[in-house]
Amino acid sequence: MRCPYCGSLDDKVIESRSMANGESMRRRRECLSCGFRFTSYERIEEKPFMVVKKSGKRQPFDRVKLEKGIARALEKRPFSADMVENIVNDIEDQAILSGKAGREISTSELGEFVLKRLYKVDKVAYIRFASVYKHFENLDEFINEVNSIGSKKDESSEE
């Protein structure tokens, strides 16, 4: 560890203490060159949760981006910011559980989680999100998606 006073790399650890439920270590050190005492901290660096895009590119999971997309779909609908926050929390938890082994999830899987959740919560928000997520090419695709909501509703009411 480089001494913050003289820049020497020679030091000794005087004391070590576990901090924050064992998630970090605090070490008191003394520079062997100048005698200056200083504190260093170490903690485990976790691999960030990643999202794999259709192109294969990986980027860190961005909760804010997810929240903006969901909030946009629920815009002018009877949902408070707290409700949006709860939906985002649920989807984030579901995504992390799903991608636990490799600490990554595909955008398509994440999008499906959002669609399923919005379908349960608000059909208009579902259609708004689906129209962007599924990249509807024409009006017929949009109409087919709207009609599929009606047929899903009929099937679920028969059970």
Short mmCIF file of N, CA and C in Angstrom, two decimals:
data_model
loop_
_atom_site.label_atom_id
_atom_site.label_comp_id
_atom_site.label_asym_id
_atom_site.label_seq_id
_atom_site.Cartn_x
_atom_site.Cartn_y
_atom_site.Cartn_z
N MET A 1 0.87 -1.18 0.00
CA MET A 1 0.00 0.00 0.00
C MET A 1 0.91 1.23 0.00
N ARG A 2 0.62 2.17 -0.87
CA ARG A 2 1.44 3.38 -0.98
C ARG A 2 1.13 4.34 0.17
N CYS A 3 2.16 4.82 0.82
CA CYS A 3 2.01 5.78 1.93
C CYS A 3 1.49 7.11 1.37
N PRO A 4 0.39 7.63 1.94
CA PRO A 4 -0.14 8.89 1.43
C PRO A 4 0.74 10.09 1.78
N TYR A 5 1.71 9.90 2.68
CA TYR A 5 2.56 11.01 3.11
C TYR A 5 3.85 11.09 2.28
N CYS A 6 4.57 9.94 2.19
CA CYS A 6 5.85 9.97 1.48
C CYS A 6 5.87 9.18 0.16
N GLY A 7 4.83 8.36 -0.07
CA GLY A 7 4.73 7.61 -1.32
C GLY A 7 5.45 6.27 -1.31
N SER A 8 6.07 5.91 -0.21
CA SER A 8 6.77 4.64 -0.11
C SER A 8 5.78 3.48 -0.17
N LEU A 9 6.24 2.35 -0.69
CA LEU A 9 5.39 1.15 -0.78
C LEU A 9 5.63 0.19 0.38
N ASP A 10 6.53 0.54 1.28
CA ASP A 10 6.84 -0.32 2.42
C ASP A 10 6.02 0.10 3.63
N ASP A 11 5.17 -0.81 4.11
CA ASP A 11 4.39 -0.54 5.32
C ASP A 11 4.12 -1.83 6.05
N LYS A 12 3.62 -1.71 7.27
CA LYS A 12 3.21 -2.90 8.01
C LYS A 12 1.81 -2.64 8.57
N VAL A 13 1.07 -3.74 8.70
CA VAL A 13 -0.27 -3.65 9.26
C VAL A 13 -0.15 -3.72 10.77
N ILE A 14 -0.71 -2.71 11.44
CA ILE A 14 -0.66 -2.64 12.90
C ILE A 14 -1.88 -3.33 13.50
N GLU A 15 -3.03 -3.11 12.87
CA GLU A 15 -4.29 -3.64 13.39
C GLU A 15 -5.25 -3.89 12.24
N SER A 16 -6.02 -4.98 12.31
CA SER A 16 -7.07 -5.29 11.33
C SER A 16 -8.37 -5.47 12.08
N ARG A 17 -9.43 -4.96 11.50
CA ARG A 17 -10.75 -5.08 12.14
C ARG A 17 -11.80 -5.31 11.07
N SER A 18 -12.66 -6.29 11.32
CA SER A 18 -13.77 -6.57 10.41
C SER A 18 -14.85 -5.51 10.61
N MET A 19 -15.40 -5.02 9.51
CA MET A 19 -16.43 -3.98 9.58
C MET A 19 -17.67 -4.44 8.82
N ALA A 20 -18.80 -3.79 9.07
CA ALA A 20 -20.05 -3.97 8.32
C ALA A 20 -20.40 -5.44 8.11
N ASN A 21 -20.63 -6.13 9.20
CA ASN A 21 -21.03 -7.54 9.15
C ASN A 21 -20.06 -8.42 8.36
N GLY A 22 -18.81 -8.13 8.45
CA GLY A 22 -17.80 -8.94 7.77
C GLY A 22 -17.66 -8.67 6.30
N GLU A 23 -18.31 -7.65 5.80
CA GLU A 23 -18.25 -7.35 4.36
C GLU A 23 -17.07 -6.47 3.98
N SER A 24 -16.38 -5.91 4.99
CA SER A 24 -15.19 -5.11 4.69
C SER A 24 -14.21 -5.21 5.86
N MET A 25 -12.96 -4.85 5.56
CA MET A 25 -11.89 -4.87 6.57
C MET A 25 -11.29 -3.48 6.68
N ARG A 26 -11.04 -3.09 7.91
CA ARG A 26 -10.35 -1.83 8.18
C ARG A 26 -8.96 -2.20 8.68
N ARG A 27 -7.93 -1.63 8.08
CA ARG A 27 -6.55 -1.93 8.49
C ARG A 27 -5.82 -0.64 8.83
N ARG A 28 -5.21 -0.61 10.02
CA ARG A 28 -4.34 0.50 10.41
C ARG A 28 -2.94 0.10 9.97
N ARG A 29 -2.28 0.98 9.26
CA ARG A 29 -0.95 0.69 8.72
C ARG A 29 0.05 1.74 9.17
N GLU A 30 1.31 1.34 9.17
CA GLU A 30 2.39 2.27 9.48
C GLU A 30 3.45 2.16 8.40
N CYS A 31 3.81 3.31 7.83
CA CYS A 31 4.83 3.35 6.80
C CYS A 31 6.18 3.04 7.43
N LEU A 32 6.95 2.11 6.85
CA LEU A 32 8.26 1.74 7.38
C LEU A 32 9.33 2.78 7.04
N SER A 33 9.07 3.64 6.06
CA SER A 33 10.04 4.66 5.67
C SER A 33 9.95 5.90 6.54
N CYS A 34 8.71 6.43 6.74
CA CYS A 34 8.57 7.70 7.45
C CYS A 34 7.82 7.58 8.79
N GLY A 35 7.22 6.43 9.06
CA GLY A 35 6.51 6.24 10.32
C GLY A 35 5.08 6.76 10.33
N PHE A 36 4.61 7.32 9.21
CA PHE A 36 3.25 7.86 9.14
C PHE A 36 2.24 6.72 9.25
N ARG A 37 1.19 6.95 10.06
CA ARG A 37 0.15 5.93 10.22
C ARG A 37 -1.09 6.34 9.41
N PHE A 38 -1.69 5.36 8.75
CA PHE A 38 -2.87 5.63 7.94
C PHE A 38 -3.79 4.41 7.96
N THR A 39 -5.02 4.62 7.48
CA THR A 39 -6.02 3.56 7.47
C THR A 39 -6.37 3.18 6.04
N SER A 40 -6.51 1.89 5.79
CA SER A 40 -6.98 1.42 4.50
C SER A 40 -8.20 0.53 4.73
N TYR A 41 -9.02 0.43 3.71
CA TYR A 41 -10.22 -0.40 3.77
C TYR A 41 -10.22 -1.35 2.59
N GLU A 42 -10.68 -2.58 2.81
CA GLU A 42 -10.86 -3.50 1.69
C GLU A 42 -12.24 -4.11 1.79
N ARG A 43 -12.83 -4.33 0.62
CA ARG A 43 -14.14 -4.99 0.56
C ARG A 43 -14.19 -5.83 -0.71
N ILE A 44 -15.09 -6.79 -0.69
CA ILE A 44 -15.25 -7.67 -1.84
C ILE A 44 -15.86 -6.89 -2.98
N GLU A 45 -15.26 -7.03 -4.13
CA GLU A 45 -15.80 -6.38 -5.32
C GLU A 45 -16.64 -7.41 -6.06
N GLU A 46 -17.94 -7.20 -6.02
CA GLU A 46 -18.84 -8.14 -6.68
C GLU A 46 -18.91 -7.85 -8.17
N LYS A 47 -19.06 -8.93 -8.92
CA LYS A 47 -19.25 -8.80 -10.36
C LYS A 47 -20.61 -8.14 -10.58
N PRO A 48 -20.69 -7.08 -11.38
CA PRO A 48 -21.98 -6.41 -11.58
C PRO A 48 -22.96 -7.29 -12.35
N PHE A 49 -24.25 -7.09 -12.09
CA PHE A 49 -25.30 -7.80 -12.81
C PHE A 49 -25.39 -7.20 -14.20
N MET A 50 -25.31 -8.05 -15.23
CA MET A 50 -25.22 -7.57 -16.60
C MET A 50 -26.48 -7.92 -17.40
N VAL A 51 -26.74 -7.09 -18.40
CA VAL A 51 -27.83 -7.32 -19.34
C VAL A 51 -27.19 -7.60 -20.70
N VAL A 52 -27.61 -8.70 -21.33
CA VAL A 52 -27.06 -9.07 -22.64
C VAL A 52 -28.05 -8.62 -23.70
N LYS A 53 -27.59 -7.71 -24.55
CA LYS A 53 -28.44 -7.16 -25.61
C LYS A 53 -28.52 -8.14 -26.78
N LYS A 54 -29.46 -7.91 -27.68
CA LYS A 54 -29.64 -8.79 -28.85
C LYS A 54 -28.37 -8.86 -29.70
N SER A 55 -27.60 -7.79 -29.73
CA SER A 55 -26.36 -7.76 -30.50
C SER A 55 -25.24 -8.58 -29.84
N GLY A 56 -25.49 -9.03 -28.60
CA GLY A 56 -24.47 -9.77 -27.86
C GLY A 56 -23.67 -8.89 -26.92
N LYS A 57 -23.83 -7.60 -27.06
CA LYS A 57 -23.12 -6.64 -26.20
C LYS A 57 -23.67 -6.74 -24.78
N ARG A 58 -22.79 -6.64 -23.81
CA ARG A 58 -23.18 -6.68 -22.40
C ARG A 58 -23.03 -5.30 -21.79
N GLN A 59 -23.99 -4.94 -20.95
CA GLN A 59 -23.89 -3.67 -20.23
C GLN A 59 -24.46 -3.88 -18.84
N PRO A 60 -24.00 -3.08 -17.87
CA PRO A 60 -24.51 -3.23 -16.50
C PRO A 60 -26.02 -2.99 -16.44
N PHE A 61 -26.70 -3.76 -15.59
CA PHE A 61 -28.13 -3.58 -15.37
C PHE A 61 -28.36 -2.16 -14.89
N ASP A 62 -29.30 -1.46 -15.52
CA ASP A 62 -29.59 -0.07 -15.17
C ASP A 62 -31.03 0.03 -14.69
N ARG A 63 -31.17 0.10 -13.38
CA ARG A 63 -32.49 0.17 -12.75
C ARG A 63 -33.25 1.41 -13.20
N VAL A 64 -32.55 2.51 -13.37
CA VAL A 64 -33.18 3.77 -13.77
C VAL A 64 -33.79 3.63 -15.16
N LYS A 65 -33.09 2.96 -16.06
CA LYS A 65 -33.59 2.74 -17.43
C LYS A 65 -34.87 1.90 -17.40
N LEU A 66 -34.87 0.85 -16.58
CA LEU A 66 -36.05 0.01 -16.42
C LEU A 66 -37.21 0.82 -15.85
N GLU A 67 -36.92 1.62 -14.85
CA GLU A 67 -37.96 2.43 -14.21
C GLU A 67 -38.55 3.44 -15.19
N LYS A 68 -37.71 4.06 -16.02
CA LYS A 68 -38.21 5.03 -17.00
C LYS A 68 -39.14 4.37 -18.01
N GLY A 69 -38.79 3.18 -18.48
CA GLY A 69 -39.62 2.47 -19.45
C GLY A 69 -40.98 2.11 -18.88
N ILE A 70 -40.98 1.64 -17.64
CA ILE A 70 -42.23 1.26 -16.99
C ILE A 70 -43.06 2.50 -16.67
N ALA A 71 -42.41 3.54 -16.17
CA ALA A 71 -43.13 4.78 -15.86
C ALA A 71 -43.74 5.39 -17.13
N ARG A 72 -43.02 5.28 -18.22
CA ARG A 72 -43.53 5.80 -19.51
C ARG A 72 -44.78 5.03 -19.94
N ALA A 73 -44.76 3.71 -19.76
CA ALA A 73 -45.91 2.88 -20.13
C ALA A 73 -47.11 3.18 -19.23
N LEU A 74 -46.83 3.52 -17.97
CA LEU A 74 -47.91 3.79 -17.01
C LEU A 74 -48.29 5.27 -16.93
N GLU A 75 -47.67 6.08 -17.79
CA GLU A 75 -47.94 7.52 -17.79
C GLU A 75 -49.43 7.80 -18.01
N LYS A 76 -49.98 8.70 -17.21
CA LYS A 76 -51.39 9.12 -17.27
C LYS A 76 -52.35 7.97 -16.96
N ARG A 77 -51.85 6.97 -16.27
CA ARG A 77 -52.67 5.87 -15.78
C ARG A 77 -52.77 6.05 -14.26
N PRO A 78 -53.74 5.41 -13.63
CA PRO A 78 -53.94 5.63 -12.19
C PRO A 78 -52.91 4.89 -11.31
N PHE A 79 -51.62 5.23 -11.47
CA PHE A 79 -50.57 4.59 -10.69
C PHE A 79 -49.67 5.65 -10.07
N SER A 80 -49.39 5.49 -8.77
CA SER A 80 -48.51 6.43 -8.08
C SER A 80 -47.05 6.04 -8.32
N ALA A 81 -46.16 6.94 -7.95
CA ALA A 81 -44.73 6.67 -8.08
C ALA A 81 -44.33 5.48 -7.21
N ASP A 82 -44.99 5.32 -6.06
CA ASP A 82 -44.70 4.17 -5.18
C ASP A 82 -45.08 2.86 -5.86
N MET A 83 -46.20 2.87 -6.59
CA MET A 83 -46.62 1.65 -7.29
C MET A 83 -45.62 1.29 -8.39
N VAL A 84 -45.14 2.30 -9.10
CA VAL A 84 -44.13 2.07 -10.14
C VAL A 84 -42.87 1.51 -9.49
N GLU A 85 -42.47 2.09 -8.37
CA GLU A 85 -41.29 1.63 -7.62
C GLU A 85 -41.44 0.16 -7.22
N ASN A 86 -42.63 -0.23 -6.75
CA ASN A 86 -42.87 -1.62 -6.35
C ASN A 86 -42.78 -2.56 -7.55
N ILE A 87 -43.33 -2.13 -8.68
CA ILE A 87 -43.26 -2.95 -9.89
C ILE A 87 -41.81 -3.14 -10.32
N VAL A 88 -41.04 -2.06 -10.31
CA VAL A 88 -39.63 -2.12 -10.68
C VAL A 88 -38.88 -3.04 -9.71
N ASN A 89 -39.15 -2.92 -8.41
CA ASN A 89 -38.49 -3.78 -7.41
C ASN A 89 -38.77 -5.25 -7.70
N ASP A 90 -40.04 -5.56 -7.98
CA ASP A 90 -40.42 -6.95 -8.25
C ASP A 90 -39.71 -7.48 -9.49
N ILE A 91 -39.66 -6.69 -10.55
CA ILE A 91 -39.02 -7.13 -11.79
C ILE A 91 -37.51 -7.27 -11.59
N GLU A 92 -36.91 -6.33 -10.86
CA GLU A 92 -35.47 -6.41 -10.60
C GLU A 92 -35.15 -7.68 -9.79
N ASP A 93 -35.94 -7.96 -8.77
CA ASP A 93 -35.74 -9.17 -7.97
C ASP A 93 -35.88 -10.42 -8.83
N GLN A 94 -36.89 -10.44 -9.66
CA GLN A 94 -37.14 -11.58 -10.54
C GLN A 94 -35.97 -11.76 -11.52
N ALA A 95 -35.47 -10.66 -12.06
CA ALA A 95 -34.36 -10.71 -13.02
C ALA A 95 -33.09 -11.24 -12.35
N ILE A 96 -32.81 -10.77 -11.15
CA ILE A 96 -31.60 -11.20 -10.44
C ILE A 96 -31.70 -12.68 -10.07
N LEU A 97 -32.88 -13.12 -9.64
CA LEU A 97 -33.06 -14.54 -9.34
C LEU A 97 -32.90 -15.40 -10.59
N SER A 98 -33.44 -14.93 -11.69
CA SER A 98 -33.37 -15.67 -12.95
C SER A 98 -31.94 -15.77 -13.47
N GLY A 99 -31.18 -14.71 -13.35
CA GLY A 99 -29.81 -14.69 -13.88
C GLY A 99 -28.75 -14.92 -12.83
N LYS A 100 -29.15 -15.51 -11.71
CA LYS A 100 -28.26 -15.66 -10.56
C LYS A 100 -26.94 -16.36 -10.88
N ALA A 101 -26.99 -17.48 -11.60
CA ALA A 101 -25.79 -18.28 -11.84
C ALA A 101 -24.72 -17.49 -12.60
N GLY A 102 -25.09 -16.89 -13.72
CA GLY A 102 -24.12 -16.16 -14.53
C GLY A 102 -24.09 -14.67 -14.26
N ARG A 103 -24.93 -14.20 -13.35
CA ARG A 103 -25.06 -12.78 -13.02
C ARG A 103 -25.36 -11.95 -14.26
N GLU A 104 -26.19 -12.53 -15.17
CA GLU A 104 -26.61 -11.78 -16.35
C GLU A 104 -27.96 -12.29 -16.83
N ILE A 105 -28.65 -11.42 -17.58
CA ILE A 105 -29.96 -11.74 -18.12
C ILE A 105 -30.05 -11.10 -19.51
N SER A 106 -30.79 -11.74 -20.40
CA SER A 106 -30.94 -11.18 -21.74
C SER A 106 -32.02 -10.10 -21.73
N THR A 107 -31.92 -9.16 -22.65
CA THR A 107 -32.93 -8.10 -22.74
C THR A 107 -34.29 -8.69 -23.07
N SER A 108 -34.30 -9.78 -23.85
CA SER A 108 -35.59 -10.38 -24.19
C SER A 108 -36.27 -10.99 -22.96
N GLU A 109 -35.49 -11.64 -22.11
CA GLU A 109 -36.06 -12.21 -20.89
C GLU A 109 -36.55 -11.10 -19.95
N LEU A 110 -35.75 -10.06 -19.83
CA LEU A 110 -36.13 -8.92 -18.99
C LEU A 110 -37.40 -8.26 -19.53
N GLY A 111 -37.49 -8.09 -20.84
CA GLY A 111 -38.67 -7.51 -21.47
C GLY A 111 -39.91 -8.35 -21.23
N GLU A 112 -39.75 -9.67 -21.27
CA GLU A 112 -40.89 -10.57 -21.01
C GLU A 112 -41.37 -10.43 -19.57
N PHE A 113 -40.44 -10.27 -18.62
CA PHE A 113 -40.83 -10.05 -17.22
C PHE A 113 -41.68 -8.79 -17.10
N VAL A 114 -41.24 -7.73 -17.79
CA VAL A 114 -41.98 -6.46 -17.75
C VAL A 114 -43.36 -6.64 -18.38
N LEU A 115 -43.43 -7.28 -19.54
CA LEU A 115 -44.71 -7.49 -20.21
C LEU A 115 -45.68 -8.28 -19.33
N LYS A 116 -45.21 -9.36 -18.72
CA LYS A 116 -46.08 -10.17 -17.86
C LYS A 116 -46.60 -9.36 -16.69
N ARG A 117 -45.72 -8.56 -16.10
CA ARG A 117 -46.12 -7.76 -14.94
C ARG A 117 -47.12 -6.68 -15.35
N LEU A 118 -46.86 -5.99 -16.46
CA LEU A 118 -47.77 -4.94 -16.92
C LEU A 118 -49.11 -5.53 -17.37
N TYR A 119 -49.09 -6.73 -17.93
CA TYR A 119 -50.33 -7.37 -18.35
C TYR A 119 -51.24 -7.58 -17.14
N LYS A 120 -50.66 -7.99 -16.01
CA LYS A 120 -51.44 -8.21 -14.79
C LYS A 120 -51.95 -6.90 -14.20
N VAL A 121 -51.17 -5.84 -14.36
CA VAL A 121 -51.45 -4.57 -13.70
C VAL A 121 -52.36 -3.65 -14.51
N ASP A 122 -52.06 -3.49 -15.81
CA ASP A 122 -52.79 -2.51 -16.62
C ASP A 122 -52.62 -2.86 -18.10
N LYS A 123 -53.71 -3.17 -18.77
CA LYS A 123 -53.66 -3.60 -20.17
C LYS A 123 -53.19 -2.48 -21.10
N VAL A 124 -53.57 -1.24 -20.79
CA VAL A 124 -53.13 -0.12 -21.63
C VAL A 124 -51.62 0.05 -21.53
N ALA A 125 -51.09 -0.04 -20.32
CA ALA A 125 -49.64 0.06 -20.13
C ALA A 125 -48.93 -1.10 -20.83
N TYR A 126 -49.55 -2.27 -20.78
CA TYR A 126 -49.00 -3.44 -21.47
C TYR A 126 -48.87 -3.15 -22.97
N ILE A 127 -49.93 -2.66 -23.59
CA ILE A 127 -49.91 -2.36 -25.02
C ILE A 127 -48.87 -1.27 -25.34
N ARG A 128 -48.80 -0.25 -24.50
CA ARG A 128 -47.81 0.81 -24.72
C ARG A 128 -46.39 0.23 -24.72
N PHE A 129 -46.10 -0.58 -23.70
CA PHE A 129 -44.76 -1.16 -23.59
C PHE A 129 -44.51 -2.14 -24.74
N ALA A 130 -45.50 -2.98 -25.04
CA ALA A 130 -45.36 -3.98 -26.11
C ALA A 130 -45.12 -3.32 -27.46
N SER A 131 -45.78 -2.19 -27.71
CA SER A 131 -45.62 -1.53 -29.01
C SER A 131 -44.18 -1.07 -29.24
N VAL A 132 -43.49 -0.72 -28.17
CA VAL A 132 -42.08 -0.32 -28.29
C VAL A 132 -41.18 -1.56 -28.26
N TYR A 133 -41.44 -2.42 -27.29
CA TYR A 133 -40.60 -3.60 -27.07
C TYR A 133 -40.64 -4.58 -28.24
N LYS A 134 -41.82 -4.82 -28.79
CA LYS A 134 -41.96 -5.79 -29.87
C LYS A 134 -41.74 -5.18 -31.26
N HIS A 135 -41.48 -3.90 -31.32
CA HIS A 135 -41.18 -3.20 -32.59
C HIS A 135 -42.23 -3.49 -33.66
N PHE A 136 -43.46 -3.15 -33.38
CA PHE A 136 -44.53 -3.37 -34.36
C PHE A 136 -44.18 -2.64 -35.65
N GLU A 137 -44.26 -3.37 -36.74
CA GLU A 137 -43.91 -2.82 -38.05
C GLU A 137 -45.08 -2.08 -38.70
N ASN A 138 -46.30 -2.52 -38.36
CA ASN A 138 -47.46 -1.89 -39.00
C ASN A 138 -48.67 -1.96 -38.07
N LEU A 139 -49.75 -1.36 -38.52
CA LEU A 139 -50.97 -1.28 -37.72
C LEU A 139 -51.56 -2.66 -37.45
N ASP A 140 -51.44 -3.58 -38.42
CA ASP A 140 -51.99 -4.92 -38.25
C ASP A 140 -51.37 -5.64 -37.05
N GLU A 141 -50.07 -5.52 -36.88
CA GLU A 141 -49.41 -6.16 -35.74
C GLU A 141 -49.93 -5.57 -34.44
N PHE A 142 -50.13 -4.28 -34.42
CA PHE A 142 -50.65 -3.60 -33.23
C PHE A 142 -52.07 -4.09 -32.92
N ILE A 143 -52.90 -4.16 -33.93
CA ILE A 143 -54.30 -4.62 -33.77
C ILE A 143 -54.33 -6.07 -33.30
N ASN A 144 -53.46 -6.91 -33.86
CA ASN A 144 -53.40 -8.31 -33.44
C ASN A 144 -53.04 -8.43 -31.96
N GLU A 145 -52.13 -7.60 -31.50
CA GLU A 145 -51.74 -7.63 -30.08
C GLU A 145 -52.91 -7.20 -29.20
N VAL A 146 -53.61 -6.15 -29.59
CA VAL A 146 -54.79 -5.69 -28.83
C VAL A 146 -55.85 -6.79 -28.81
N ASN A 147 -56.10 -7.41 -29.95
CA ASN A 147 -57.09 -8.50 -30.02
C ASN A 147 -56.67 -9.69 -29.17
N SER A 148 -55.38 -9.96 -29.09
CA SER A 148 -54.92 -11.09 -28.28
C SER A 148 -55.19 -10.85 -26.79
N ILE A 149 -55.21 -9.60 -26.38
CA ILE A 149 -55.56 -9.29 -24.98
C ILE A 149 -57.01 -9.68 -24.74
N GLY A 150 -57.88 -9.34 -25.68
CA GLY A 150 -59.29 -9.70 -25.55
C GLY A 150 -59.49 -11.20 -25.51
N SER A 151 -58.77 -11.95 -26.34
CA SER A 151 -58.92 -13.41 -26.34
C SER A 151 -58.33 -14.03 -25.09
N LYS A 152 -57.23 -13.47 -24.56
CA LYS A 152 -56.65 -13.97 -23.31
C LYS A 152 -57.61 -13.75 -22.16
N LYS A 153 -58.28 -12.60 -22.21
CA LYS A 153 -59.24 -12.27 -21.16
C LYS A 153 -60.43 -13.25 -21.19
N ASP A 154 -60.91 -13.56 -22.41
CA ASP A 154 -62.02 -14.50 -22.56
C ASP A 154 -61.62 -15.88 -22.05
N GLU A 155 -60.40 -16.34 -22.37
CA GLU A 155 -59.92 -17.65 -21.94
C GLU A 155 -59.82 -17.73 -20.43
N SER A 156 -59.31 -16.65 -19.80
CA SER A 156 -59.12 -16.66 -18.35
C SER A 156 -60.45 -16.58 -17.62
N SER A 157 -61.47 -15.97 -18.22
CA SER A 157 -62.77 -15.87 -17.54
C SER A 157 -63.54 -17.18 -17.63
N GLU A 158 -63.20 -18.04 -18.63
CA GLU A 158 -63.88 -19.33 -18.77
C GLU A 158 -63.41 -20.34 -17.73
N GLU A 159 -62.16 -20.16 -17.21
CA GLU A 159 -61.60 -21.12 -16.26
C GLU A 159 -62.21 -21.05 -14.91
#
